[in-house]
PDB file of C-alpha atoms in Angstrom:
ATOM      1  CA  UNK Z   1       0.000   0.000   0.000  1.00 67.00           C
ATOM      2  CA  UNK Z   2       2.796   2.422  -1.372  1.00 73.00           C
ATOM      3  CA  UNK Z   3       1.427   6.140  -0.751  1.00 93.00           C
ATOM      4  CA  UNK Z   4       3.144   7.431  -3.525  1.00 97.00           C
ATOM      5  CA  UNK Z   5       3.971   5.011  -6.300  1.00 97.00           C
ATOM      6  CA  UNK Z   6       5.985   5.379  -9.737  1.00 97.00           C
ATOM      7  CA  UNK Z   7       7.130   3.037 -12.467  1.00 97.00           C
ATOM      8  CA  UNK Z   8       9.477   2.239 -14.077  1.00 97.00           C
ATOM      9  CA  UNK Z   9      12.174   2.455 -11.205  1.00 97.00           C
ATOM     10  CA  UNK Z  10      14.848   2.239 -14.220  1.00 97.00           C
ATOM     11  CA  UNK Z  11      14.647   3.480 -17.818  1.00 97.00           C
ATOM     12  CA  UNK Z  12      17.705   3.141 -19.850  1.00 97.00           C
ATOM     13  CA  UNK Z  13      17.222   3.971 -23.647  1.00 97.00           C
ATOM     14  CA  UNK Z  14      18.823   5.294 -26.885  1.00 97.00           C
ATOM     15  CA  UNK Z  15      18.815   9.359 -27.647  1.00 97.00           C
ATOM     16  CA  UNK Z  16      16.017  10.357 -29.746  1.00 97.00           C
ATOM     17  CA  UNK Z  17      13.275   7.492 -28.222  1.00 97.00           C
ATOM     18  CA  UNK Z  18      10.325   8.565 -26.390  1.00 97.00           C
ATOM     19  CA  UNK Z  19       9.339   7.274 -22.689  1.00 97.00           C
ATOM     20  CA  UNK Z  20       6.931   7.653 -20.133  1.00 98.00           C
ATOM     21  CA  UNK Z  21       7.219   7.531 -16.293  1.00 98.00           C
ATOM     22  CA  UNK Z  22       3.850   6.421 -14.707  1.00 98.00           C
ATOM     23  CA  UNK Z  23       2.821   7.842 -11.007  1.00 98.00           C
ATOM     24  CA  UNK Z  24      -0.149   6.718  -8.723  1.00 98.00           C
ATOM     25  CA  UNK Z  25      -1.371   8.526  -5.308  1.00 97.00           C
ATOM     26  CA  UNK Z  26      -3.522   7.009  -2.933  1.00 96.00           C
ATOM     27  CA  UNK Z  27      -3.585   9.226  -0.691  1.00 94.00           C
ATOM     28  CA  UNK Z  28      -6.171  11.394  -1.612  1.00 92.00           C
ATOM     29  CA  UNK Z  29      -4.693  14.704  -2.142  1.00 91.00           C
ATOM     30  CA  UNK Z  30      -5.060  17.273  -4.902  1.00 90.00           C
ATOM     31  CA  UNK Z  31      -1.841  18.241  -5.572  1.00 91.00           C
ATOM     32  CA  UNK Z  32       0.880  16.641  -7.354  1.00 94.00           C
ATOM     33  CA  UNK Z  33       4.358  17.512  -8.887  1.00 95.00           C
ATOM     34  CA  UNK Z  34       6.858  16.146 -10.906  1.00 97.00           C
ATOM     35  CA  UNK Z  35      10.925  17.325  -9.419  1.00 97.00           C
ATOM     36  CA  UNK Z  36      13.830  16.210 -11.324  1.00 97.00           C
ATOM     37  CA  UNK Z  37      16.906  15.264  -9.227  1.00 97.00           C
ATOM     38  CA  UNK Z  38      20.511  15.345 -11.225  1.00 94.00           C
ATOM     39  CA  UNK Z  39      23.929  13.865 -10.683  1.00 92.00           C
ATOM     40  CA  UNK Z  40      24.846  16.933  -8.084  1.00 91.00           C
ATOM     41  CA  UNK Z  41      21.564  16.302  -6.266  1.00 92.00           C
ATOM     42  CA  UNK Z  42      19.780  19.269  -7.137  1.00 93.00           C
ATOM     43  CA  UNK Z  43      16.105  18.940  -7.072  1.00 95.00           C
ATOM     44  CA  UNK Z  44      14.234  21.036  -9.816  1.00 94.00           C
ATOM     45  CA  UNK Z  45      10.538  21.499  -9.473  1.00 93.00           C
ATOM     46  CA  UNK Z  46       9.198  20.891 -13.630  1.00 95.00           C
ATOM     47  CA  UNK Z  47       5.176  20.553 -12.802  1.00 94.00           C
ATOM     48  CA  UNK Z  48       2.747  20.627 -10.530  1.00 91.00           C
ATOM     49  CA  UNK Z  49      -0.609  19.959 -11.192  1.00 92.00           C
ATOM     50  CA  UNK Z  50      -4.125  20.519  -8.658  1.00 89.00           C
ATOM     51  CA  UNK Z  51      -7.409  18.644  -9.332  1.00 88.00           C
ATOM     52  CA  UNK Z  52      -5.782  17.610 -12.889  1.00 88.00           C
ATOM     53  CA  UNK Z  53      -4.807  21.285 -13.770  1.00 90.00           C
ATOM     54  CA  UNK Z  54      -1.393  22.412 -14.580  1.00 91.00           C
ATOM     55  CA  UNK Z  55      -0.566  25.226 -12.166  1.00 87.00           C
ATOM     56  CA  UNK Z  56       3.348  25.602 -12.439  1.00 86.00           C
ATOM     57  CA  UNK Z  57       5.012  24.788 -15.629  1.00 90.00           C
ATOM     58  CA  UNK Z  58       8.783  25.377 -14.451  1.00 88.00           C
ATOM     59  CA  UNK Z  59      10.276  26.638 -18.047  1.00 79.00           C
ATOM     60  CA  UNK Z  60      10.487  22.731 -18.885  1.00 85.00           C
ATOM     61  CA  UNK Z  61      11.068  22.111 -22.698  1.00 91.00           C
ATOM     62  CA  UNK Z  62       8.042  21.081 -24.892  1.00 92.00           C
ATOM     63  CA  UNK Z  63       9.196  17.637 -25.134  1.00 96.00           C
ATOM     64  CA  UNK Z  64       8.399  16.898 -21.792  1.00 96.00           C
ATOM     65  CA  UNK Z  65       3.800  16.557 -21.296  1.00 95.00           C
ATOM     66  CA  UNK Z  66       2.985  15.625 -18.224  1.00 95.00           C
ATOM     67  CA  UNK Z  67      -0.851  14.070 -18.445  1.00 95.00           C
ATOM     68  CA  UNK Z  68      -3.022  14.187 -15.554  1.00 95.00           C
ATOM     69  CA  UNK Z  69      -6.434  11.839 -16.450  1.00 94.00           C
ATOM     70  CA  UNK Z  70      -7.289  12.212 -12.498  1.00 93.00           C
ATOM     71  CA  UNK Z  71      -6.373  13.332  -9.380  1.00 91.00           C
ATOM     72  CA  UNK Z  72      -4.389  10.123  -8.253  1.00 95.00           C
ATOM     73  CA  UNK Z  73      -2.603  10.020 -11.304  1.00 97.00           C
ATOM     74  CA  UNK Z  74      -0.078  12.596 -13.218  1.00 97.00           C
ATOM     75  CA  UNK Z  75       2.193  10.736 -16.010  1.00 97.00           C
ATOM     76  CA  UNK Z  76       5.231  12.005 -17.734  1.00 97.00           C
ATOM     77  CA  UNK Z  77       6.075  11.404 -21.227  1.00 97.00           C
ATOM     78  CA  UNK Z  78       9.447  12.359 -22.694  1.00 97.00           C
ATOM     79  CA  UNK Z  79      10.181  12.891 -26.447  1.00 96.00           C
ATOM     80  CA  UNK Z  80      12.685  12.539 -28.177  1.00 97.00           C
ATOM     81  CA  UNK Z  81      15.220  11.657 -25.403  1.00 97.00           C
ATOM     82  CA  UNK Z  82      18.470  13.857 -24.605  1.00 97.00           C
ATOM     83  CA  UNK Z  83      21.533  13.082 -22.986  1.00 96.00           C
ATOM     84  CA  UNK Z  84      21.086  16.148 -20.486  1.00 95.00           C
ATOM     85  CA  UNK Z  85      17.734  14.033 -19.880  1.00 96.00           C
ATOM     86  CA  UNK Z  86      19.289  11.220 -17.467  1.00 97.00           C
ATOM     87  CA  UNK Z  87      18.320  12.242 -13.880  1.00 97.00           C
ATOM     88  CA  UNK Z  88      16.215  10.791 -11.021  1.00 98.00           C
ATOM     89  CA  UNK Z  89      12.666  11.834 -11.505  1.00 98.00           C
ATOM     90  CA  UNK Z  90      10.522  11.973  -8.393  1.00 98.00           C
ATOM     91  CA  UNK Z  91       6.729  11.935  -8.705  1.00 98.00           C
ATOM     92  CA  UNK Z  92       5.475  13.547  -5.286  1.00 96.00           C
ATOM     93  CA  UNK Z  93       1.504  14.844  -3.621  1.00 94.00           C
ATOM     94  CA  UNK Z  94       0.430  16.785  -1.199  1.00 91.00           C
ATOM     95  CA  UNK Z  95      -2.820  18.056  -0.211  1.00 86.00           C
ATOM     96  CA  UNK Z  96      -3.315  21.307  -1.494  1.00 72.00           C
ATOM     97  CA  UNK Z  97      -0.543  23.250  -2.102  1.00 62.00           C
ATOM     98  CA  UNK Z  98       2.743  23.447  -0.348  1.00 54.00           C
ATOM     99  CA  UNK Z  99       1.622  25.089   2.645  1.00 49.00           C
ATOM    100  CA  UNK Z 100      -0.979  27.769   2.367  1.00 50.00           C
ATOM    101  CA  UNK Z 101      -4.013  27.734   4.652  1.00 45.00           C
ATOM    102  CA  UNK Z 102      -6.557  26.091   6.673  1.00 42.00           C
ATOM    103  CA  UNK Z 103      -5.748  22.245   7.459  1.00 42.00           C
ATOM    104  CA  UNK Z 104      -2.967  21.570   4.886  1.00 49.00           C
ATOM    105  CA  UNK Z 105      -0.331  20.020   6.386  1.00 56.00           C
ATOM    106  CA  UNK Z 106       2.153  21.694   3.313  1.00 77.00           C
ATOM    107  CA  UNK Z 107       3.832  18.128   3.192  1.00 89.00           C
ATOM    108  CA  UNK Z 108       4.817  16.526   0.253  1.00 92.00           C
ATOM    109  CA  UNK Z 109       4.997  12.779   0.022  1.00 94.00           C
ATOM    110  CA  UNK Z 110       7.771  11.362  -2.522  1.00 97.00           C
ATOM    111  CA  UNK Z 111       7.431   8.521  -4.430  1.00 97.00           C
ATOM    112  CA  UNK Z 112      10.881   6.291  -4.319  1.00 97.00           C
ATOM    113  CA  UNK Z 113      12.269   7.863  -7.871  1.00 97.00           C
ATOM    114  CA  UNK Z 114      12.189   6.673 -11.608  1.00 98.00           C
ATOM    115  CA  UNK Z 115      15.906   7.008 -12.660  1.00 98.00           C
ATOM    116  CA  UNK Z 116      16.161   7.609 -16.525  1.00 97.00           C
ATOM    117  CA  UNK Z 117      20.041   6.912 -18.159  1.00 97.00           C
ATOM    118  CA  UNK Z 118      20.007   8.183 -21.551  1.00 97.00           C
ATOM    119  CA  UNK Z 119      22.985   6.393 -24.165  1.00 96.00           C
TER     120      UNK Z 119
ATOM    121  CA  UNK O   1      17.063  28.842  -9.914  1.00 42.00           C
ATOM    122  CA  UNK O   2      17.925  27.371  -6.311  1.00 47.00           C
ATOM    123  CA  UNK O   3      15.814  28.994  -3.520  1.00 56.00           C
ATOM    124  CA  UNK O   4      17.613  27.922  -0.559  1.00 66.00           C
ATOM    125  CA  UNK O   5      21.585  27.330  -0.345  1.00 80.00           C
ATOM    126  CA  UNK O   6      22.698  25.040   2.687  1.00 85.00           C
ATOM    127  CA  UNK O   7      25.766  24.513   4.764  1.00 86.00           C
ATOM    128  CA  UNK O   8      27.817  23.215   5.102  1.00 92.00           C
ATOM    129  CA  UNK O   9      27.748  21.154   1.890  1.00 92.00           C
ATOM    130  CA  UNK O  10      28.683  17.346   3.869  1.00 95.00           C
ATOM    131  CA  UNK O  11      29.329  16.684   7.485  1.00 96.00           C
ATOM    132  CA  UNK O  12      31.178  13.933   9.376  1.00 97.00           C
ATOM    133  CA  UNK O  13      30.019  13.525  12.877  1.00 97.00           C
ATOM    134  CA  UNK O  14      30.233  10.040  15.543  1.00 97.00           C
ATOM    135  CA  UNK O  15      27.219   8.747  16.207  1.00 98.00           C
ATOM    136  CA  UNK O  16      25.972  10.500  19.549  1.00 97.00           C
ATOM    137  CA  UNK O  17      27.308  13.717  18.840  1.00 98.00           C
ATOM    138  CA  UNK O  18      24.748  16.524  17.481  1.00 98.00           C
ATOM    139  CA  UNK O  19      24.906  17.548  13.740  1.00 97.00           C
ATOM    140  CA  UNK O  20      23.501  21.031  12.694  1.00 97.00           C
ATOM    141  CA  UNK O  21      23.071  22.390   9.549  1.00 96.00           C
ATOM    142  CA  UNK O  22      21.886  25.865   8.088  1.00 96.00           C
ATOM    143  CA  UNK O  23      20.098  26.665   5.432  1.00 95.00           C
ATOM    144  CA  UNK O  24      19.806  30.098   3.611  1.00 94.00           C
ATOM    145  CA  UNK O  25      16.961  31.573   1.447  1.00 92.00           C
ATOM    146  CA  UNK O  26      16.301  34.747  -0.424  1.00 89.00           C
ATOM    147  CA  UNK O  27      12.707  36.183  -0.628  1.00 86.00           C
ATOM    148  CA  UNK O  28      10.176  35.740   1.954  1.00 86.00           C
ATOM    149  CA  UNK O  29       8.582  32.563   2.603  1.00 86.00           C
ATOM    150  CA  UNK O  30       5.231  31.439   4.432  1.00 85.00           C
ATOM    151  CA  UNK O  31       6.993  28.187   5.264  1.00 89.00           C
ATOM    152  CA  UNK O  32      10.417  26.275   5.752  1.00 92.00           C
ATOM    153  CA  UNK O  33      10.398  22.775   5.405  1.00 94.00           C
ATOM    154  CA  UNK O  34      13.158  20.298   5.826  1.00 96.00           C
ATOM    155  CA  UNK O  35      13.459  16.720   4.701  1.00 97.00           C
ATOM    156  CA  UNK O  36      15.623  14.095   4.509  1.00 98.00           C
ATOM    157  CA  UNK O  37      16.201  12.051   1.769  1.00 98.00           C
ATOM    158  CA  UNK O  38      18.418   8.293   2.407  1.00 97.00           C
ATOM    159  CA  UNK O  39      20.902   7.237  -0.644  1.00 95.00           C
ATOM    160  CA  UNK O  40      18.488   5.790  -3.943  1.00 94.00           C
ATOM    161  CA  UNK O  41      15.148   6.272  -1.433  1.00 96.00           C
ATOM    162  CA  UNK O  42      12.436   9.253  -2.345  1.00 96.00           C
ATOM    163  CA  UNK O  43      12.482  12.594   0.040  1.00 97.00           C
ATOM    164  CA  UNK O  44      10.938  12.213   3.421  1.00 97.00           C
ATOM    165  CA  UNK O  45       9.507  14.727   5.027  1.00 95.00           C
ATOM    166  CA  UNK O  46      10.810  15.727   8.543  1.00 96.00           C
ATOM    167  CA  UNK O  47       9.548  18.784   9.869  1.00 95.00           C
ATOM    168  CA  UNK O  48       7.459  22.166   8.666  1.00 92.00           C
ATOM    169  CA  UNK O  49       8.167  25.627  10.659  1.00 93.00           C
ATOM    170  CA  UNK O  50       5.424  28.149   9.549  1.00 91.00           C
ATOM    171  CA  UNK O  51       7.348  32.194   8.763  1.00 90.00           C
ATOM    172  CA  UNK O  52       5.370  33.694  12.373  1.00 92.00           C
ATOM    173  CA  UNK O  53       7.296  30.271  13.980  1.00 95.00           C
ATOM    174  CA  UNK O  54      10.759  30.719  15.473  1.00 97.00           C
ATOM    175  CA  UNK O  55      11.565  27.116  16.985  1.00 97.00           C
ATOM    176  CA  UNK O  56       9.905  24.157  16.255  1.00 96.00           C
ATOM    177  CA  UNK O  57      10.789  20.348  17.635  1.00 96.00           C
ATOM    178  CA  UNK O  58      10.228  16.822  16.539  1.00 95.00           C
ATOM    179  CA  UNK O  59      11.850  13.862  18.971  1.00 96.00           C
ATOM    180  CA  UNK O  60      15.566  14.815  18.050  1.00 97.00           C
ATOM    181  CA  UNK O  61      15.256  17.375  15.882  1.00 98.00           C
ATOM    182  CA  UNK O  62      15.224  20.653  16.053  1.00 98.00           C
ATOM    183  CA  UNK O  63      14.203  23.433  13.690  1.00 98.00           C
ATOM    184  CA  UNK O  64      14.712  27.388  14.216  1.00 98.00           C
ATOM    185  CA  UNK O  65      13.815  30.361  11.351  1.00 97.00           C
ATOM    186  CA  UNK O  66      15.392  33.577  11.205  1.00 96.00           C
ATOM    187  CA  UNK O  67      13.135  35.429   8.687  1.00 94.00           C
ATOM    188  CA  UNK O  68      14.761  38.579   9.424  1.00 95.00           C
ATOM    189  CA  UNK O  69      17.996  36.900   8.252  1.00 95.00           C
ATOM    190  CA  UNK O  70      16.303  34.632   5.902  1.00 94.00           C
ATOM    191  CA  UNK O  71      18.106  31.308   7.511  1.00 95.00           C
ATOM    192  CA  UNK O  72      16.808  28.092   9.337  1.00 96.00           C
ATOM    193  CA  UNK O  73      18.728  25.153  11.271  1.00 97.00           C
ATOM    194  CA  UNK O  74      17.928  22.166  11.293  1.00 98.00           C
ATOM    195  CA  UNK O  75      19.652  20.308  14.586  1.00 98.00           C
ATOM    196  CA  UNK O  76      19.865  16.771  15.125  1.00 98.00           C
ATOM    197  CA  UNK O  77      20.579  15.436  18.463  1.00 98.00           C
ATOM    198  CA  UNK O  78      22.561  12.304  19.787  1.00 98.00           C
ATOM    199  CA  UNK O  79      23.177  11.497  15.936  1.00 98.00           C
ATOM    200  CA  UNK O  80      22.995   7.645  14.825  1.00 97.00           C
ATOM    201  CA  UNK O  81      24.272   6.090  11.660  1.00 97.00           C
ATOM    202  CA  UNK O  82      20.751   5.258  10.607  1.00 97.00           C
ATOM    203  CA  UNK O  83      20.676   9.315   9.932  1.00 98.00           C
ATOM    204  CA  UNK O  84      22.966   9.165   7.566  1.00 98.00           C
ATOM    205  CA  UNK O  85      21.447  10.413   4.658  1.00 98.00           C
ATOM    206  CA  UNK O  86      21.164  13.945   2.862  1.00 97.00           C
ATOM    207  CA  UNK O  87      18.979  16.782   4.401  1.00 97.00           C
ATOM    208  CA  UNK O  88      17.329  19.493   2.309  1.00 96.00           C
ATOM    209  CA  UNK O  89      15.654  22.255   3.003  1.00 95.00           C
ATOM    210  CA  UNK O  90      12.371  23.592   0.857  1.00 93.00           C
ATOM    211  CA  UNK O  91      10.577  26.626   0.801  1.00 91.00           C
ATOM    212  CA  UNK O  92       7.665  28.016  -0.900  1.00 84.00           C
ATOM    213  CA  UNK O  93       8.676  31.033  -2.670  1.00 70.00           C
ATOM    214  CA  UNK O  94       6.462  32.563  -5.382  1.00 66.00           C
ATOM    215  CA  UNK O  95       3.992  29.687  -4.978  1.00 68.00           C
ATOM    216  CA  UNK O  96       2.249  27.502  -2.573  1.00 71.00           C
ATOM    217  CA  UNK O  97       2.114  25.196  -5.588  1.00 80.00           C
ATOM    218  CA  UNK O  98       6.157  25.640  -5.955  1.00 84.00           C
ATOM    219  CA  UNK O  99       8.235  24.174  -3.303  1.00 88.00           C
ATOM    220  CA  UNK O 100      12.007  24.802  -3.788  1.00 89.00           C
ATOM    221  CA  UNK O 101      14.410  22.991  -2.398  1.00 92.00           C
ATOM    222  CA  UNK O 102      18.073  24.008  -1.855  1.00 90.00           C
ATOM    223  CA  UNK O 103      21.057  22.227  -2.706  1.00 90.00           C
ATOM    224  CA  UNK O 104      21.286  19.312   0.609  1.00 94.00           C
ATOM    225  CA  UNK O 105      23.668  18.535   2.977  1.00 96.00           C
ATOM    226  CA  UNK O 106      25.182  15.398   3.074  1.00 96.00           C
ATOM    227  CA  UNK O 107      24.978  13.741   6.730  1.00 97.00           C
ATOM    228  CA  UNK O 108      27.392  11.205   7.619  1.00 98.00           C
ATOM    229  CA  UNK O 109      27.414   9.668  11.020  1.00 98.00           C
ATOM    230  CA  UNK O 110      30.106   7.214  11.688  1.00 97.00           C
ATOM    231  CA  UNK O 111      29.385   4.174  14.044  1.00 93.00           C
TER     232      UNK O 111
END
């Protein structure tokens, strides 16, 4: 009963192919994000989505499109693969946004990280 | 661009001794989180200190904010090697929907 759940853990795959990076919540909330980790560590917010609406879109090329067909779920699909590409991606929720208001805890849950190597 | 820069960068502590680290930030926030994130494992959050908070505590840890100096701590008590791991700190800048998190430190607590 993984909170926050992605797939694949590993992608490895030839410049120029397209992939996708699946990511389930069951926990309910209305927010979710997609960060991308590199080789230095540094976590980069690219999307974040509320009640399956794009509400930040962090500069992130057009080849990335996340897709959010509900709540619990916001996919990423990558075209046309770059080498600069190959980083941990980490899914994550929370409910509501990160901290604003009324009961929301601000918390974001992580899932465990999809990590994409790009040859 | 990175919201929050933290230091020091990686720390080497014995287990049982306290670790602290600091974490630096540039516009104003409405909160400060910190979390901790283990070697090939997903972030984990730890702790959330709101901008009118100025300590906040969780079992051995230990959070202050500085918003007139734009910094946090994050203090960790009688260390074990089961924290080793890397801490970051997040903030919500220009967004509640936008949390930024700086560039880690990396904890390591030697048995």
């Amino acid at each position: 009963d993984t909170a926050v759940s992605q797939t694949p853990k590993y992608l490895v795959t030839q410049m120029g192919n397209d992939k996708s990076i699946k990511c389930e919540q069951n926990l309910g909330h209305d927010t979710m994000y997609w960060y991308k980790q590199d080789s230095k560590k540094f976590l980069k917010i690219m999307f974040s989505y509320n009640n399956k609406e794009l509400i930040i879109n962090e500069t992130v090329p057009n080849r990335f499109s996340p897709k959010s067909p509900d709540k619990a779920h916001l996919n990423l699909h990558i075209n046309s693969l770059e080498l600069g590409d190959s980083a941990v991606y980490f899914c994550a929720s929370s409910r509501g946004g990160a901290g604003r208001g009324g009961a929301n805890t601000g918390e974001l849950f992580f899932g465990e990280g999809s990590r994409l190597t790009v040859l | 661009s990175q919201q929050g820069e933290e230091d020091p960068q990686a720390l080497s502590i014995q287990e049982g001794e306290n670790a602290t680290m600091n974490c630096s930030y540039k516009t104003s926030i409405n909160n400060l989180q910190w979390y901790r994130q283990n070697s090939g494992r997903g972030l984990v959050h730890l702790i959330l200190i709101r901008s009118n908070e100025r300590e906040k505590h969780s079992g051995r840890l230990r959070v202050t904010l500085d918003t007139s100096k734009k910094s946090s701590s994050l203090l960790i008590t009688a260390s074990r090697a089961a924290d080793t791991a890397s801490y970051f700190c997040a903030t919500d800048r220009d967004s509640s929907y936008k949390l930024i998190f700086g560039s880690g430190t990396r904890l390591l607590v030697r048995p």
